Short mmCIF file of C-alpha atoms in Angstrom, two decimals:
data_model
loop_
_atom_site.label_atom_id
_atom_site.label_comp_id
_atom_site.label_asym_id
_atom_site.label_seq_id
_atom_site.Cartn_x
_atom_site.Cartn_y
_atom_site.Cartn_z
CA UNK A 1175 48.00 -15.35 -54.82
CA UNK A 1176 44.27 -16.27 -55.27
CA UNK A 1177 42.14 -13.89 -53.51
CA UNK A 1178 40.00 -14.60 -50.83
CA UNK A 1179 36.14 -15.89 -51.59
CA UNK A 1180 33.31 -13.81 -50.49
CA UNK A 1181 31.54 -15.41 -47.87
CA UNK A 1182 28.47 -17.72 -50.29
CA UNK A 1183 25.40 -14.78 -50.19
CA UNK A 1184 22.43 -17.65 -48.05
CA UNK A 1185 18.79 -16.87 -46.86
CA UNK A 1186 20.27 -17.06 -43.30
CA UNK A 1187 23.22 -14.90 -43.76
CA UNK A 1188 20.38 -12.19 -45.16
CA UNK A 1189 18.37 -12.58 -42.59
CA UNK A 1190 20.95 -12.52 -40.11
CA UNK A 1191 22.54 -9.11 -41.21
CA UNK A 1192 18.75 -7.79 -41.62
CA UNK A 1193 18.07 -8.61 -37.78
CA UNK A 1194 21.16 -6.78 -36.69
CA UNK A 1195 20.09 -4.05 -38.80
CA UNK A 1196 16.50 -3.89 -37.46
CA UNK A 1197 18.21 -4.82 -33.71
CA UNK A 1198 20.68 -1.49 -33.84
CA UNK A 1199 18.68 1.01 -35.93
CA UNK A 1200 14.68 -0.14 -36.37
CA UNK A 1201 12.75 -1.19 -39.20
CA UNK A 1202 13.53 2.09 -41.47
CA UNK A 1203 17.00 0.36 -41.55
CA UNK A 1204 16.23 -2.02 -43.59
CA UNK A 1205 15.87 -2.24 -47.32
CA UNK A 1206 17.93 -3.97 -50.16
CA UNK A 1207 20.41 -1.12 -50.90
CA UNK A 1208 21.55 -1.32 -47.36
CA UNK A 1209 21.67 -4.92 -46.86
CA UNK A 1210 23.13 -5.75 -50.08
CA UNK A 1211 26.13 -2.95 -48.83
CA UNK A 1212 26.28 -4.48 -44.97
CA UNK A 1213 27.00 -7.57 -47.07
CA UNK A 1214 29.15 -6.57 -49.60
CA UNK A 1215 26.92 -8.23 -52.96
CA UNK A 1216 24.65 -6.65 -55.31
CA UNK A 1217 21.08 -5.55 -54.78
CA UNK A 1218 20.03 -7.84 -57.18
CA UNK A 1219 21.20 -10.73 -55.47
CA UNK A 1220 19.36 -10.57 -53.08
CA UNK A 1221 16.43 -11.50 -55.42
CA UNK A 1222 17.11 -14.80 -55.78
CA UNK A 1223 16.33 -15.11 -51.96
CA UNK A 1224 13.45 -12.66 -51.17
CA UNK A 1225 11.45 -10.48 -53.78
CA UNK A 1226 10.67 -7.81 -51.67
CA UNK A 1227 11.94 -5.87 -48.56
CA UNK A 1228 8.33 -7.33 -46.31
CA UNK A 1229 9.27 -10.58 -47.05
CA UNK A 1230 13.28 -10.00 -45.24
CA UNK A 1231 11.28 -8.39 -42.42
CA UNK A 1232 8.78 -11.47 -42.21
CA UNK A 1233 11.69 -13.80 -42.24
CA UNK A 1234 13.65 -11.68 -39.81
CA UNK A 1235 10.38 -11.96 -37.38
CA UNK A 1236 9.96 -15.65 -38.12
CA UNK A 1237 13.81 -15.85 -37.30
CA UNK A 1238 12.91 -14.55 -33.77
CA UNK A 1239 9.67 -17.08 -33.39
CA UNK A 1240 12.30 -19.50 -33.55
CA UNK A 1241 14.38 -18.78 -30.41
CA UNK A 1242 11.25 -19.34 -28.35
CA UNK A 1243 11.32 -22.44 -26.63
CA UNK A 1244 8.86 -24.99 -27.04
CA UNK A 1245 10.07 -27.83 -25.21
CA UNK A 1246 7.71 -27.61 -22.32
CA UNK A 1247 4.99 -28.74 -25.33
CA UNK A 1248 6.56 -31.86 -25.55
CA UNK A 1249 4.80 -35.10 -24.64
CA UNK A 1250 6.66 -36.59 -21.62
CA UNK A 1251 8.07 -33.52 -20.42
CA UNK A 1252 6.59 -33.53 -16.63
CA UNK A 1253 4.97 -30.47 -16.69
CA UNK A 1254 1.27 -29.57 -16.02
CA UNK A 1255 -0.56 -27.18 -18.78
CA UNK A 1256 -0.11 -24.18 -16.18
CA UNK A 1257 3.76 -24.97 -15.73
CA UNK A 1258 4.23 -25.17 -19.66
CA UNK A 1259 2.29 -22.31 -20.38
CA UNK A 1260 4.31 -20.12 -17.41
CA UNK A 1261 7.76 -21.47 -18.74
CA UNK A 1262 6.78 -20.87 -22.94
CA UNK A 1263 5.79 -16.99 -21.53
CA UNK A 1264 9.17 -16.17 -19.95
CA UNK A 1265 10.87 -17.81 -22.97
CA UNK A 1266 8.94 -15.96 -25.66
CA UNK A 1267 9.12 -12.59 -23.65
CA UNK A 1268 12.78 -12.81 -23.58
CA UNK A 1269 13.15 -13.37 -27.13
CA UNK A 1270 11.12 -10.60 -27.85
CA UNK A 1271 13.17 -8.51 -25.34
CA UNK A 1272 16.21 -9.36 -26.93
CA UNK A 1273 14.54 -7.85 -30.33
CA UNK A 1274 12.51 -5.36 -29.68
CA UNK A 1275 11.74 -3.85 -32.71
CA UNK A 1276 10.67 -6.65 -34.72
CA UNK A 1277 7.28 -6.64 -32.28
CA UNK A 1278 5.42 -4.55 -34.68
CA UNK A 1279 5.78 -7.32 -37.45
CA UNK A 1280 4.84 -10.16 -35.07
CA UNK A 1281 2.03 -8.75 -33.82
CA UNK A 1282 0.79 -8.79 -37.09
CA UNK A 1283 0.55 -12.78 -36.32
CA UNK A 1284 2.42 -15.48 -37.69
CA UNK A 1285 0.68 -15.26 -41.41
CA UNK A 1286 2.70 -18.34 -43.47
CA UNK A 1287 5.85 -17.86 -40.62
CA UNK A 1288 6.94 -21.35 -40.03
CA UNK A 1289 8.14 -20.88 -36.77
CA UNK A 1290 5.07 -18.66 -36.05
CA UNK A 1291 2.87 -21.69 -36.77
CA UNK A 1292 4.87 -24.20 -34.84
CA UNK A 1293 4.60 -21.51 -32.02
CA UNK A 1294 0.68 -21.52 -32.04
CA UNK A 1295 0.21 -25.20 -33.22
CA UNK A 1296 2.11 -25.94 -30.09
CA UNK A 1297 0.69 -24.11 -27.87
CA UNK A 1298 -3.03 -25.03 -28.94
CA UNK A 1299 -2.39 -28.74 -29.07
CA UNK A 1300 -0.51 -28.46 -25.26
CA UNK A 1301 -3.96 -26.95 -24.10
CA UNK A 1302 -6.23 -29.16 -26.15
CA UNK A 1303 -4.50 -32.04 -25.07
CA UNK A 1304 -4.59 -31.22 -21.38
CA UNK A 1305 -8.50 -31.03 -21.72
CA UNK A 1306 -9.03 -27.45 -22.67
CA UNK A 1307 -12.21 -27.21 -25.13
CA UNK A 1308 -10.91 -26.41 -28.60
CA UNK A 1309 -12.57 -23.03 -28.06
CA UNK A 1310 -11.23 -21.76 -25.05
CA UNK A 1311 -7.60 -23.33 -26.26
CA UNK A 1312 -7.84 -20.78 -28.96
CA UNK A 1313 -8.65 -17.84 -26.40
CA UNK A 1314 -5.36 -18.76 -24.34
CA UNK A 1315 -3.26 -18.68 -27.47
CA UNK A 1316 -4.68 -14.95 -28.55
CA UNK A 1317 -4.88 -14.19 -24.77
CA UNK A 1318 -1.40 -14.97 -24.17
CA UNK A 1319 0.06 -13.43 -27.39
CA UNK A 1320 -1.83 -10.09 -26.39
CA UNK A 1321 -0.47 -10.38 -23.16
CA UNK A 1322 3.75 -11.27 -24.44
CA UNK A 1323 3.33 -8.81 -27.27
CA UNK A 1324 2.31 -6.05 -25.26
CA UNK A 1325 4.59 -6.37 -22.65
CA UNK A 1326 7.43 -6.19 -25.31
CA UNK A 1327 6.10 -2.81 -27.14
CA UNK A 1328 7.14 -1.12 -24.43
CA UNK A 1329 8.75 -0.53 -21.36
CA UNK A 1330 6.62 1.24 -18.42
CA UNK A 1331 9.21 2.53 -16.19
CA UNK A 1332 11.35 3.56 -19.01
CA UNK A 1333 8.23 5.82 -19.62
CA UNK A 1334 9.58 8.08 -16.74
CA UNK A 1335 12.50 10.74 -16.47
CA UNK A 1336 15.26 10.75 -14.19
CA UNK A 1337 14.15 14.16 -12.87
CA UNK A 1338 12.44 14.49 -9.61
CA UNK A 1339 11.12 18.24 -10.44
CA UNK A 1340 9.05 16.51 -13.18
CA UNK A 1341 6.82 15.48 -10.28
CA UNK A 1342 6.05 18.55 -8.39
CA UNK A 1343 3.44 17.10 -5.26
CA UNK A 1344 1.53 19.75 -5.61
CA UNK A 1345 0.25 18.31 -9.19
CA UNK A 1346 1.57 14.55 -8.64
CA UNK A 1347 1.12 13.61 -4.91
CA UNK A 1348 1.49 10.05 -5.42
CA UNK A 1349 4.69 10.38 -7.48
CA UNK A 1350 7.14 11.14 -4.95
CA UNK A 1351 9.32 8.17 -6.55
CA UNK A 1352 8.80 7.98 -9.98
CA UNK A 1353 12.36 9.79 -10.93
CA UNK A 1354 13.87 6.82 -8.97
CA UNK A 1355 11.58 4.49 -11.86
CA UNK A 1356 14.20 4.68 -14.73
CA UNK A 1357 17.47 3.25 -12.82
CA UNK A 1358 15.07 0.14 -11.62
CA UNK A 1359 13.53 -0.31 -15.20
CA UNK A 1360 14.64 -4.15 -15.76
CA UNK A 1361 13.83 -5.18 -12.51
CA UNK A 1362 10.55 -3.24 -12.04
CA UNK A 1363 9.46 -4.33 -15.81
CA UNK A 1364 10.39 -7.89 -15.16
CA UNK A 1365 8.28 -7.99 -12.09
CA UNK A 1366 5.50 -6.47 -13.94
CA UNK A 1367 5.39 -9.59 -16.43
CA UNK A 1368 5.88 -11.86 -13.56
CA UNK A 1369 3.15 -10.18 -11.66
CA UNK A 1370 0.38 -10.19 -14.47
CA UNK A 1371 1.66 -13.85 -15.64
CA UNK A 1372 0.60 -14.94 -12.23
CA UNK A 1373 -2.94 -12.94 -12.60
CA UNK A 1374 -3.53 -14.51 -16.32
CA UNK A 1375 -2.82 -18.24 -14.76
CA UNK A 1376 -4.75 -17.72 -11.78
CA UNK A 1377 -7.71 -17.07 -13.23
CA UNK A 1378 -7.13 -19.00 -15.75
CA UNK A 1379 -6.91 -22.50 -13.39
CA UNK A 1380 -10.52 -21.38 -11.95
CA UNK A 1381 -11.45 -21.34 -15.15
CA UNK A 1382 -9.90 -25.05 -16.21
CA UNK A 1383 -11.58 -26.21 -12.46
CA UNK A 1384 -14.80 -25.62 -13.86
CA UNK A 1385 -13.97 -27.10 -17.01
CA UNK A 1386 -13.58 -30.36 -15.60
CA UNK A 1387 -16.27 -30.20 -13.06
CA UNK A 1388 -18.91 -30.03 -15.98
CA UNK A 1389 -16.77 -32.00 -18.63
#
């Protein structure tokens, strides 16, 4: 009886095992001993895909840039700049949510990521084209990404304990609650994003009323 084929060793099977790695244990996870194990080659092999262990991490990142959805972008779609740019946010902050520790290599930027630059070239042209100046189109993409990116590095009611006597009132007055912080962390966190989403559009619409007003 023959015996049964590996699975074929592909850039997307890598970098599919390498973002369950980073997923489940973090960045330190990662390097070519361990991957070529979880996959059952040879370190070497792995060399004819990626020469080093930054450039797995870069396509494991780039993998992620690639769940966001950029449909909103899209000519014909029937939203307004404001609508596309709300709907892009939630759908970038959830992919980011859903792989949290790949944040500290995206923040880094999208470099020569392809789905990185699709990301921003999307995003620009969307604001350009809706009568942004060039200028300030490039602010909202680096204000936005600041914005995403920062609400993915971490969590601020998981910042809190479970434990009430952490807050004596004599020292804390004002945080009778916050023990009560942890068990609400999605909801409170997603309100958070939804909160200062709001605040970023806001202002920015004042911003786009003048725009036109002296345009």
């Amino acid at each position: 009886m023959a015996r049964p084929r590996k699975p074929l060793l592909s850039t997307d099977r890598i970098v599919a095992t390498a973002r369950e790695l980073v997923d489940a244990e973090g960045l330190a996870a990662v390097s070519t001993r361990r991957l070529a194990a979880e996959l059952g080659v040879s370190g070497p092999s792995l060399y004819n895909h990626f020469r080093t262990k930054d450039e797995i991490l870069e396509a494991v990142a780039d993998s992620v840039s690639a769940q966001v959805d950029l449909s909103m972008f899209e000519e014909g779609n029937g939203r307004d700049w404001r609508t596309a740019l709300h709907d892009w946010a939630v759908s970038y902050r959830a992919a980011l949510r859903d792989h949290p520790n790949i944040v500290p290599v995206l923040a880094r930027g999208p470099g020569r990521r392809p789905a990185g630059l699709r990301l921003a070239d999307a995003v620009y042209g969307a604001m350009v084209g809706a009568g942004w100046p060039p200028a300030q189109a490039t602010s909202i993409g680096a204000l936005m990404r600041y914005f995403i990116m920062g609400s993915a590095l971490g969590s601020f009611a998981g910042g809190f304990v479970d434990d009430a006597s952490a807050y004596d009132p004599a020292d804390y007055p004002h945080l009778g609650q916050a023990h009560l912080l942890l068990e609400r962390q999605e909801k409170i966190d997603e309100r958070a994003f939804e909160t200062g989403l709001r605040a970023l559009l806001d202002g920015l619409s004042e911003q786009f009323a003048v725009v036109k007003e002296t345009a």
